[in-house]
PDB file of C-alpha atoms in Angstrom:
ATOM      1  CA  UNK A   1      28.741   6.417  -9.000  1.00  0.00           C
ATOM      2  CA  UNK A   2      29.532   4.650 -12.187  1.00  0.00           C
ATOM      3  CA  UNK A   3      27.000   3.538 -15.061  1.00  0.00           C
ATOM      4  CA  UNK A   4      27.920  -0.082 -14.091  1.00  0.00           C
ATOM      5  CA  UNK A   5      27.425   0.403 -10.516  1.00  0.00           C
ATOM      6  CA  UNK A   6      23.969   2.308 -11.622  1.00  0.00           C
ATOM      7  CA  UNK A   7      22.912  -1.203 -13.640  1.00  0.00           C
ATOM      8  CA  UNK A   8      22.697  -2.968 -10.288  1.00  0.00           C
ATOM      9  CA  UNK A   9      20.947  -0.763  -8.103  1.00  0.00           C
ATOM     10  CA  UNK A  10      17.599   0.219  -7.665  1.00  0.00           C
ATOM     11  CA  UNK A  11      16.460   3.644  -9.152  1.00  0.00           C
ATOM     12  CA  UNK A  12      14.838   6.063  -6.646  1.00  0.00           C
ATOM     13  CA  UNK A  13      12.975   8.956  -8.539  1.00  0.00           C
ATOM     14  CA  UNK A  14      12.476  12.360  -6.607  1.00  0.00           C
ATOM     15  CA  UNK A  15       9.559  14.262  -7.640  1.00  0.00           C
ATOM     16  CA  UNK A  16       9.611  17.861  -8.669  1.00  0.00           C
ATOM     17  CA  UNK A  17      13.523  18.104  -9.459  1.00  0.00           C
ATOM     18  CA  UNK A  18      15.004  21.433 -10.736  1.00  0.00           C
ATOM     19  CA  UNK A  19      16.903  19.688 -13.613  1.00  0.00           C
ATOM     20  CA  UNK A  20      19.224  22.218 -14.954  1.00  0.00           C
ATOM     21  CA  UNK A  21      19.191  20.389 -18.273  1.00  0.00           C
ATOM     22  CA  UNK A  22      17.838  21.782 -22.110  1.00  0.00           C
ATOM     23  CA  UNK A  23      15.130  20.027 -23.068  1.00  0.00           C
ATOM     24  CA  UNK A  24      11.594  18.822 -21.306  1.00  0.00           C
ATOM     25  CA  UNK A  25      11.352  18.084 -17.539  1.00  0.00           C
ATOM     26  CA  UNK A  26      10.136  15.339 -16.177  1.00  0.00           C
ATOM     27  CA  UNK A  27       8.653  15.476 -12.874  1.00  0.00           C
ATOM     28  CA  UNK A  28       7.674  11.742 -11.038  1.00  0.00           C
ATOM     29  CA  UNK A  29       5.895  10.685  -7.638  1.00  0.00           C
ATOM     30  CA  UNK A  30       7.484  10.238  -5.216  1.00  0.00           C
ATOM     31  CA  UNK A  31       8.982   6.617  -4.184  1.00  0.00           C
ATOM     32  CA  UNK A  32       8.362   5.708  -7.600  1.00  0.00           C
ATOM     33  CA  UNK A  33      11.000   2.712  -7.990  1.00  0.00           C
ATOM     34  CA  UNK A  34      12.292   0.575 -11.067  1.00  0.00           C
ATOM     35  CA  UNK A  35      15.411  -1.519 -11.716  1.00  0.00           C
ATOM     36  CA  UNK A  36      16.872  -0.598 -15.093  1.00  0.00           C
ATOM     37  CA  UNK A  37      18.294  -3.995 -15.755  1.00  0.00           C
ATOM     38  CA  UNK A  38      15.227  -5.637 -16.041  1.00  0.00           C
ATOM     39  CA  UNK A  39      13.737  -3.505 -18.989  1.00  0.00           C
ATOM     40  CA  UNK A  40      14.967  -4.060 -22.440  1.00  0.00           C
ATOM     41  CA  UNK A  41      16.415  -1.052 -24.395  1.00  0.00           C
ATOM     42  CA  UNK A  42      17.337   0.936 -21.404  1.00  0.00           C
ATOM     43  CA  UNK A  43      21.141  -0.880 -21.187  1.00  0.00           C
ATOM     44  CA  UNK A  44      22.217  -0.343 -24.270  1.00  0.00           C
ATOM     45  CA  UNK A  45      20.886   4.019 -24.428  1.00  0.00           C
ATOM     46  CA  UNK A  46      22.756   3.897 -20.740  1.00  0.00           C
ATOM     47  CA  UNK A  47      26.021   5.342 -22.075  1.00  0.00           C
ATOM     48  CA  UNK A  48      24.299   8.265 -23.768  1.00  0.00           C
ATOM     49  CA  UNK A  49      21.944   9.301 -20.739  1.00  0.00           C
ATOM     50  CA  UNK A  50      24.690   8.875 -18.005  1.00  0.00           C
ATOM     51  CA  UNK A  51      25.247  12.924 -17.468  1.00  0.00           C
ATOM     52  CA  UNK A  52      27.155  14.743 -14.133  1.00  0.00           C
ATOM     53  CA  UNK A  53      24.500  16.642 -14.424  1.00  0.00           C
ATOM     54  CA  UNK A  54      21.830  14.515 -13.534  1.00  0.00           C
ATOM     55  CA  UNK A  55      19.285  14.693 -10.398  1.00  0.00           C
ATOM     56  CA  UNK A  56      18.127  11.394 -10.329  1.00  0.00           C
ATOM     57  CA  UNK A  57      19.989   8.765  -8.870  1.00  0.00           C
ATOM     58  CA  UNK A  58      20.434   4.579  -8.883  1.00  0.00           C
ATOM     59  CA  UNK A  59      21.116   4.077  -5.786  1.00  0.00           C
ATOM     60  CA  UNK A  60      19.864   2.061  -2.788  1.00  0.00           C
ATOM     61  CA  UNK A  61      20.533   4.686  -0.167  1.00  0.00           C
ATOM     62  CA  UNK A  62      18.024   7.191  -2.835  1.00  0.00           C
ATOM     63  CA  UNK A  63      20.512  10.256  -2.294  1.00  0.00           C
ATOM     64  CA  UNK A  64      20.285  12.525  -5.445  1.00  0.00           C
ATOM     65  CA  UNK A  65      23.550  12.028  -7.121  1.00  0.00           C
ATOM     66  CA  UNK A  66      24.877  10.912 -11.020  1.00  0.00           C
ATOM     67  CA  UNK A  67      22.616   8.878 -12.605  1.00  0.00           C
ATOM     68  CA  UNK A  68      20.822   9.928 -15.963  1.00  0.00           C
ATOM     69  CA  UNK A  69      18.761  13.252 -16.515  1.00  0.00           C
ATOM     70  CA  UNK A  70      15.279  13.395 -16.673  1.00  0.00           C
ATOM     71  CA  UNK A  71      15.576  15.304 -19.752  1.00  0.00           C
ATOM     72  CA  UNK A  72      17.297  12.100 -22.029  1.00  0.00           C
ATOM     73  CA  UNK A  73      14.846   9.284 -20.513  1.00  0.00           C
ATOM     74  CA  UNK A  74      12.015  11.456 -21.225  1.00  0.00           C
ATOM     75  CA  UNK A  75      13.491  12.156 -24.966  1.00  0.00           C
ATOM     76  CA  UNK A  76      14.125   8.108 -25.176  1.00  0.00           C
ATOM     77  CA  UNK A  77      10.646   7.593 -24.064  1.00  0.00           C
ATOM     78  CA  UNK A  78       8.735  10.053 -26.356  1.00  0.00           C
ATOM     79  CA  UNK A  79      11.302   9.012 -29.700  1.00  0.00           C
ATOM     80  CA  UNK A  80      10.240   5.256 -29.100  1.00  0.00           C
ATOM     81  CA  UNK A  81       7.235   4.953 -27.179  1.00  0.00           C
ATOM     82  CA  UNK A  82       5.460   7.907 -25.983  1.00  0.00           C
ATOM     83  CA  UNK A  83       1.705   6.862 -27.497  1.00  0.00           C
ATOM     84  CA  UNK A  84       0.104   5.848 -24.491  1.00  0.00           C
ATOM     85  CA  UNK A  85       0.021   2.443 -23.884  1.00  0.00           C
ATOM     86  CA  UNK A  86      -3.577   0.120 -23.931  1.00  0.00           C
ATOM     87  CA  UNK A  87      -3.463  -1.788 -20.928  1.00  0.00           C
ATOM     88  CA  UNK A  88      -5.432  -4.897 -21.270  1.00  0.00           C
ATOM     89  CA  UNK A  89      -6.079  -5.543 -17.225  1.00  0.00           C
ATOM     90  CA  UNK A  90      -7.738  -8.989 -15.725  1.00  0.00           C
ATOM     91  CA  UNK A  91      -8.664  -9.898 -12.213  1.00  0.00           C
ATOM     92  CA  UNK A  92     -10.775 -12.839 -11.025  1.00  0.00           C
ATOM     93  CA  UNK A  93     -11.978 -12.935  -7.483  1.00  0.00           C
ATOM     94  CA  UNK A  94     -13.314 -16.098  -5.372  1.00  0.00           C
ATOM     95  CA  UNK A  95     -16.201 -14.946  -3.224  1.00  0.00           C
ATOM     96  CA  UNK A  96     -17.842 -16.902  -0.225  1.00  0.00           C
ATOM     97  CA  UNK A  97     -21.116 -15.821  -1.169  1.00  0.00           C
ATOM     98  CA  UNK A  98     -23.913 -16.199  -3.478  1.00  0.00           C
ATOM     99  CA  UNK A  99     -24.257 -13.437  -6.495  1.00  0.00           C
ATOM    100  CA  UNK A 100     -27.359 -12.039  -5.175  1.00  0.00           C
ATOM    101  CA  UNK A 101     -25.320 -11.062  -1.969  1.00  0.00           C
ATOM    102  CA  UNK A 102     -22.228  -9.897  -3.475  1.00  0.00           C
ATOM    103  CA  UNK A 103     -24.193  -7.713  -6.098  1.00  0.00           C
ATOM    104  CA  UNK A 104     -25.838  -5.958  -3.103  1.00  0.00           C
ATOM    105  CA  UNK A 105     -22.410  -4.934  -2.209  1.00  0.00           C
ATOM    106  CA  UNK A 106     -20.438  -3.772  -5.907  1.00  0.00           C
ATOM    107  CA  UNK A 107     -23.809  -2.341  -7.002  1.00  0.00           C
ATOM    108  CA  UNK A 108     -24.802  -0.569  -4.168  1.00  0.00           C
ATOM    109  CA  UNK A 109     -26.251   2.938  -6.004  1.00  0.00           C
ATOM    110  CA  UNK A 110     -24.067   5.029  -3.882  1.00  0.00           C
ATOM    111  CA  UNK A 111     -21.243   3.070  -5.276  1.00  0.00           C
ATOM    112  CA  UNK A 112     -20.028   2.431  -1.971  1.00  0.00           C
ATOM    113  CA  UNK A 113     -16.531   0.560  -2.859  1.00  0.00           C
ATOM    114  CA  UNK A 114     -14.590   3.025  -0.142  1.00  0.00           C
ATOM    115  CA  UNK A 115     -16.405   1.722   2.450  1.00  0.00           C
ATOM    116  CA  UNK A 116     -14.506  -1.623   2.008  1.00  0.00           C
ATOM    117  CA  UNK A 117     -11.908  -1.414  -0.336  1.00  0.00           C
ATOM    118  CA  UNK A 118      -8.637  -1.011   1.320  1.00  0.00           C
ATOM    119  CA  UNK A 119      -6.405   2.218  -0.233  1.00  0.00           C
ATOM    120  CA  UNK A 120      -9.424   3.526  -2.300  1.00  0.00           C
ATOM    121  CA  UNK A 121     -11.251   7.082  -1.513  1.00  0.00           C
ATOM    122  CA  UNK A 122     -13.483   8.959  -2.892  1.00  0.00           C
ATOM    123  CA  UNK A 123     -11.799  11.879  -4.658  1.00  0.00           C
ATOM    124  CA  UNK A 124     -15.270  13.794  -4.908  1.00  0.00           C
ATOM    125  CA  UNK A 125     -18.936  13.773  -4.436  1.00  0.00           C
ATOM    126  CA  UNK A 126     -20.977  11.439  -6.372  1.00  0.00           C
ATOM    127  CA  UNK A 127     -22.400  12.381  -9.829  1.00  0.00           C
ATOM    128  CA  UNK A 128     -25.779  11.907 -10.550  1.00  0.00           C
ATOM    129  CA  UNK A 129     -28.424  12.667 -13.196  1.00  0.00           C
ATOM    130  CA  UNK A 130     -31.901  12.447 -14.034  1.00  0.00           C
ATOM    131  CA  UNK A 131     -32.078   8.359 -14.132  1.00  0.00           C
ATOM    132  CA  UNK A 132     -34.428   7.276 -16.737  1.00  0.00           C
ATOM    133  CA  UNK A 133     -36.882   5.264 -13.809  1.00  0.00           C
ATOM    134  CA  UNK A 134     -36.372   4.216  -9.899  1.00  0.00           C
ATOM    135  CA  UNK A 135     -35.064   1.191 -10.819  1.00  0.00           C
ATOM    136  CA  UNK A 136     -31.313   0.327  -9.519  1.00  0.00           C
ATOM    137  CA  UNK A 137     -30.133  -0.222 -13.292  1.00  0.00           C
ATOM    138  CA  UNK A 138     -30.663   3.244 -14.810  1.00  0.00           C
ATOM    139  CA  UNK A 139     -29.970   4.978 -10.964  1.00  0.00           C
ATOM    140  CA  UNK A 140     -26.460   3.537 -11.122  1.00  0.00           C
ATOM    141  CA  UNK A 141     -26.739   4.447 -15.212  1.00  0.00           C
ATOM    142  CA  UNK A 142     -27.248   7.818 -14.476  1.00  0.00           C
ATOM    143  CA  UNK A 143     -24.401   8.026 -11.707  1.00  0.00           C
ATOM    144  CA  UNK A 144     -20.568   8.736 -11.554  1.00  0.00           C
ATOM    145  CA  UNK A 145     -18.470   8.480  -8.751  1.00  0.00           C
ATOM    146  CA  UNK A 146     -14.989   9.857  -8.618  1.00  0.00           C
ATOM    147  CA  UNK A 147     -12.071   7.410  -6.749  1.00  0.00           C
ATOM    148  CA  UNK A 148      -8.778   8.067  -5.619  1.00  0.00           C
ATOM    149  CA  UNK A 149      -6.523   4.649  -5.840  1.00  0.00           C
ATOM    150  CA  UNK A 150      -3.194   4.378  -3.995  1.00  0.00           C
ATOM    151  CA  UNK A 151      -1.062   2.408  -5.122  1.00  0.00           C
ATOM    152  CA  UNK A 152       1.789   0.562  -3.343  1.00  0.00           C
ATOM    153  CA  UNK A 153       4.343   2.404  -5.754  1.00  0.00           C
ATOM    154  CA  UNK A 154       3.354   5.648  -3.856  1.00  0.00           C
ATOM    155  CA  UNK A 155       1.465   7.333  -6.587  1.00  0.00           C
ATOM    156  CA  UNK A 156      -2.547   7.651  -6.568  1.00  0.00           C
ATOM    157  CA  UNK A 157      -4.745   7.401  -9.850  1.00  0.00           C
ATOM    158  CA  UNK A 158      -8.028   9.249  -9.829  1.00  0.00           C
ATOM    159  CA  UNK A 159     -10.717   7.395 -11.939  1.00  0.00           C
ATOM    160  CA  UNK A 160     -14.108   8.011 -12.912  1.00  0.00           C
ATOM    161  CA  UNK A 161     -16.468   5.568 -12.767  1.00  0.00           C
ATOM    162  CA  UNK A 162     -19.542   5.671 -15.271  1.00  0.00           C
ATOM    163  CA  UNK A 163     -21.898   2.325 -15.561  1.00  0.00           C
ATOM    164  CA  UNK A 164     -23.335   1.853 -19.004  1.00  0.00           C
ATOM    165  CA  UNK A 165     -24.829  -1.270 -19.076  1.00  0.00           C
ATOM    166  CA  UNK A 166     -26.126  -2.950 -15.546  1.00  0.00           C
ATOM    167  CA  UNK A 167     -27.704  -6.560 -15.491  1.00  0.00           C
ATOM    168  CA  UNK A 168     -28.462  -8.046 -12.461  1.00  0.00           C
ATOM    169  CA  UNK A 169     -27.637  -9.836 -10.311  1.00  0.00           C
ATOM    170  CA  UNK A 170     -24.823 -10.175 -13.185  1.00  0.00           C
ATOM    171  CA  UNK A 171     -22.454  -8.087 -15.717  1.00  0.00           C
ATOM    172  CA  UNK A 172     -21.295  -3.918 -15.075  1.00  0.00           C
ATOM    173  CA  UNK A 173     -20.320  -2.616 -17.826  1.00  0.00           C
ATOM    174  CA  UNK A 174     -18.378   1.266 -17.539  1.00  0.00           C
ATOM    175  CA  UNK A 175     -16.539   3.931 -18.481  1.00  0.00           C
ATOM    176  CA  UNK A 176     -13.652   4.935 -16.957  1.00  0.00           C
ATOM    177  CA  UNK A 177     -12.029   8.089 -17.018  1.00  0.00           C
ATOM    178  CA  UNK A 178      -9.622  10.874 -14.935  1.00  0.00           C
ATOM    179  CA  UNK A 179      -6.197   9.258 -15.002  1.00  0.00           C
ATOM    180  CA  UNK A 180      -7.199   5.619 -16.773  1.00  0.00           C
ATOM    181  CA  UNK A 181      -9.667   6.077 -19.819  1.00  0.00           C
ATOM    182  CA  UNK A 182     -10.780   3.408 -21.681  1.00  0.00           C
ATOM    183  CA  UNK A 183     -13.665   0.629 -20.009  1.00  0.00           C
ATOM    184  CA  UNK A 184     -14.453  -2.175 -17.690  1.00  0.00           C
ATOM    185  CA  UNK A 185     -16.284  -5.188 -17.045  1.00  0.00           C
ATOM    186  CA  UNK A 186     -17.846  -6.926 -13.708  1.00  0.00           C
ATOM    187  CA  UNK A 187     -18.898 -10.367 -14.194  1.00  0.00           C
ATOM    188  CA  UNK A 188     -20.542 -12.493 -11.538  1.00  0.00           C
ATOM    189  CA  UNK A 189     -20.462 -16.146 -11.813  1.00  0.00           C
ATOM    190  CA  UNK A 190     -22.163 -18.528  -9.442  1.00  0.00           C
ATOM    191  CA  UNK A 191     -20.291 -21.414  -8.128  1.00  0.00           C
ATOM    192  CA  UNK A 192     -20.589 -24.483  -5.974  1.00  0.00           C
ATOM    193  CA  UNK A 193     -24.694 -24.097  -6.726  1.00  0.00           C
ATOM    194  CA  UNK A 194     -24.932 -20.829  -5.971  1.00  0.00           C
ATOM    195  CA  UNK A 195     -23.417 -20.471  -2.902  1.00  0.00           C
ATOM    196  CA  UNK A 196     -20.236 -18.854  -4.117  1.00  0.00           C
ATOM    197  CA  UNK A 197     -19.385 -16.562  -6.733  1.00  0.00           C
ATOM    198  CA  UNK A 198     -16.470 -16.208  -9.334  1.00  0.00           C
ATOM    199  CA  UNK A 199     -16.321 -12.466  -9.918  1.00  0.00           C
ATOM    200  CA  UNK A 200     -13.545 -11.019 -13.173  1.00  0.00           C
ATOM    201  CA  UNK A 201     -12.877  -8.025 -13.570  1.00  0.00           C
ATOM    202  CA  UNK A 202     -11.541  -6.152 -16.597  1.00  0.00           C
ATOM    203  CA  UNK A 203      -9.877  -3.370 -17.791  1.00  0.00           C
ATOM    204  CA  UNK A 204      -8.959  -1.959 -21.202  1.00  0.00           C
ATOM    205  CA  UNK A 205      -7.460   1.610 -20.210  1.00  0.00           C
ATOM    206  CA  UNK A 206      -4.482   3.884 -21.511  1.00  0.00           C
ATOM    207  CA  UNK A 207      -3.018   6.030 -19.216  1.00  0.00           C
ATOM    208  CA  UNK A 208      -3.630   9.782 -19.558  1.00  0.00           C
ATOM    209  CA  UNK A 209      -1.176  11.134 -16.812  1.00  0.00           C
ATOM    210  CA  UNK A 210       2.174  12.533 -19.079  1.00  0.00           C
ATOM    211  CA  UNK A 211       4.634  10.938 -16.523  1.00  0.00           C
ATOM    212  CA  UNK A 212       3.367   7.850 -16.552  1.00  0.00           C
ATOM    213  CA  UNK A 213       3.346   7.718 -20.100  1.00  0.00           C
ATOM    214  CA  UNK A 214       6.710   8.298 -20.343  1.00  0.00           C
ATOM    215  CA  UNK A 215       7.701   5.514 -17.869  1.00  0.00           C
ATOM    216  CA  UNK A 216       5.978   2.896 -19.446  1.00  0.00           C
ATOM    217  CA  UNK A 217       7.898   1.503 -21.972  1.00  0.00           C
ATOM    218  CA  UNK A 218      10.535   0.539 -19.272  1.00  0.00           C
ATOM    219  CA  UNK A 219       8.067   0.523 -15.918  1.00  0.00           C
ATOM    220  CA  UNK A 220       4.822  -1.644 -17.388  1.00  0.00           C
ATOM    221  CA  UNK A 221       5.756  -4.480 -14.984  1.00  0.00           C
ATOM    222  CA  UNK A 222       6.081  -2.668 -12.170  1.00  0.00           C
ATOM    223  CA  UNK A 223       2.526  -0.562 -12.968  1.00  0.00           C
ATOM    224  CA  UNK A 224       1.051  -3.888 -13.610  1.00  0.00           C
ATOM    225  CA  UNK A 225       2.282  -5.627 -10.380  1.00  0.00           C
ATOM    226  CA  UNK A 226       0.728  -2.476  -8.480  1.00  0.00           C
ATOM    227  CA  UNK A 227      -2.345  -3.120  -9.966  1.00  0.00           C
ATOM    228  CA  UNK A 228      -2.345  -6.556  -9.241  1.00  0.00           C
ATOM    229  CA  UNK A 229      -1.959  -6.026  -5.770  1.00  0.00           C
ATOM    230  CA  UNK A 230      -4.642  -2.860  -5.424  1.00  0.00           C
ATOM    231  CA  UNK A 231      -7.223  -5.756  -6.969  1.00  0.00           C
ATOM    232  CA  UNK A 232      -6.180  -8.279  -4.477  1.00  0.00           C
ATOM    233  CA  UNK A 233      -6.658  -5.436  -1.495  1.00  0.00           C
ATOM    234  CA  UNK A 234      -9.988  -4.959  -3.018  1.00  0.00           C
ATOM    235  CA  UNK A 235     -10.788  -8.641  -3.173  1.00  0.00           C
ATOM    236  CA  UNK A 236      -9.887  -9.155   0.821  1.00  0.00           C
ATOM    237  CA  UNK A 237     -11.903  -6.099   1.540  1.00  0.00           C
ATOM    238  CA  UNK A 238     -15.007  -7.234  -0.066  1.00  0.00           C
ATOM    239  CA  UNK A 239     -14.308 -10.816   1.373  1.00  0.00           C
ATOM    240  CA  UNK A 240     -14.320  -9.380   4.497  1.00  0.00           C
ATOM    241  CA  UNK A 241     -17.242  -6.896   3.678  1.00  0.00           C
ATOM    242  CA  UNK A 242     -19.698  -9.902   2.903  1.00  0.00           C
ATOM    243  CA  UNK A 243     -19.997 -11.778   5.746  1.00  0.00           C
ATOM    244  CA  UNK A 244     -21.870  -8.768   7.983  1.00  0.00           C
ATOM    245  CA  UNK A 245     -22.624  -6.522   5.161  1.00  0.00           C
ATOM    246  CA  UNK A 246     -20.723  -3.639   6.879  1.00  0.00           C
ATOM    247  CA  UNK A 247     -21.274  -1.405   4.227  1.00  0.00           C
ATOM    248  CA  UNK A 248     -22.007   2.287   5.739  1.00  0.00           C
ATOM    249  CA  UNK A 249     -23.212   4.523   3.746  1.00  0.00           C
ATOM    250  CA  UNK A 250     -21.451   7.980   2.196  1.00  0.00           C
ATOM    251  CA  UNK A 251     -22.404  10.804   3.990  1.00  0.00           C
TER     252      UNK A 251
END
């Protein structure tokens, strides 16, 4: 395979390669899948990363054959934009129910979003202090729940999720940690009189995983359009979710 027949195709990344290369390794998911021709400054370092020795390929069959080595991207990455990246993240969500009855659902204190958000786990057992009174605000407050996210790129992000600031039947405000650190925002927003709700979502989180880090600079469209779709999943489940409140609590 040539470097121009590599510009066309799309890249399939094995994980775990022995790269017998100097330099760093870089290890990726599996499935993980870009097209180089639609990131800027990846053409025109092509020439110097094309190597025989390379074990990842551009090719739409995904055999392991000449591409570029891990080793050179990774270099490329870290020599022009290794600081991790702040990803500035918005999602709003149409919901046929008042704000009263979705906040019974997204604020539940067991922080039951598993139960009804499609691809999403919990990665471990709830978190919980000494809350400050009995009251739903400082129970979720004092909680943090760990969730495993798969995305439709074939990787999974564990996040922690800590509320800080919890207004009802209105705003969540948190801390996010594990793989995405930085915070969020839940807004409800009644509509049509009350009986529907507007819901937006934020994020403001860098990524903290190393390989991910690396990709960015050429593979922020593709993490963004997984994250799109993970929020629309979530948006269907709760829609679905609200009706019946079929909400079962964690064991």
């Amino acid at each position: 395979m040539t470097p121009a027949d590599s510009l066309g195709s799309t890249a399939v990344v094995a994980p775990a390669l022995a790269i017998d290369s100097p330099g760093p390794h870089l290890f990726l998911p599996p499935r993980l899948k870009l097209k180089p021709d639609s990131y800027p400054g990846l053409q025109e370092h092509w020439p110097e990363m094309m190597t025989s020795e390379s074990r990842v390929c551009f090719s739409d069959s995904g055999r392991i054959g000449n591409g570029f080595p891990a080793y050179l991207l990774e270099s490329w990455c870290q020599d022009n934009y290794m600081k991790p990246r702040l990803f500035d993240l918005s999602s709003t969500w149409l919901l046929p129910a008042s704000p009263e009855e979705v906040w019974a659902v997204i604020a539940d204190t067991d922080m039951s979003w598993p139960q009804w958000w499609p691809h999403c786990t919990f990665a471990a057992p709830l978190e919980r202090t000494e809350a400050a009174s009995a009251g739903q605000d400082e129970i979720l407050k004092a909680t943090t729940a760990h969730l495993n996210f798969k995305a439709f790129l074939g990787y999974t992000l564990t996040i922690t999720i800590h509320p800080t600031k919890v207004l009802a039947p209105g705003e969540i405000k948190f801390d996010a940690g594990g793989h995405l650190q930085g915070t969020g925002r839940v807004t409800l927003v009644p509509q049509e009189q009350g009986k529907t709700t507007r819901m937006d979502i934020e994020w403001r989180v860098r990524p903290t995983q190393r390989w991910m880090n690396v990709l960015t600079p050429i593979a922020a469209p593709a993490f963004k359009a997984a994250h799109a779709l993970m929020m629309r999943q979530g948006e269907k489940g709760l829609e679905q979710a609200l009706p019946n409140k079929r909400i079962r609590k964690p064991a």
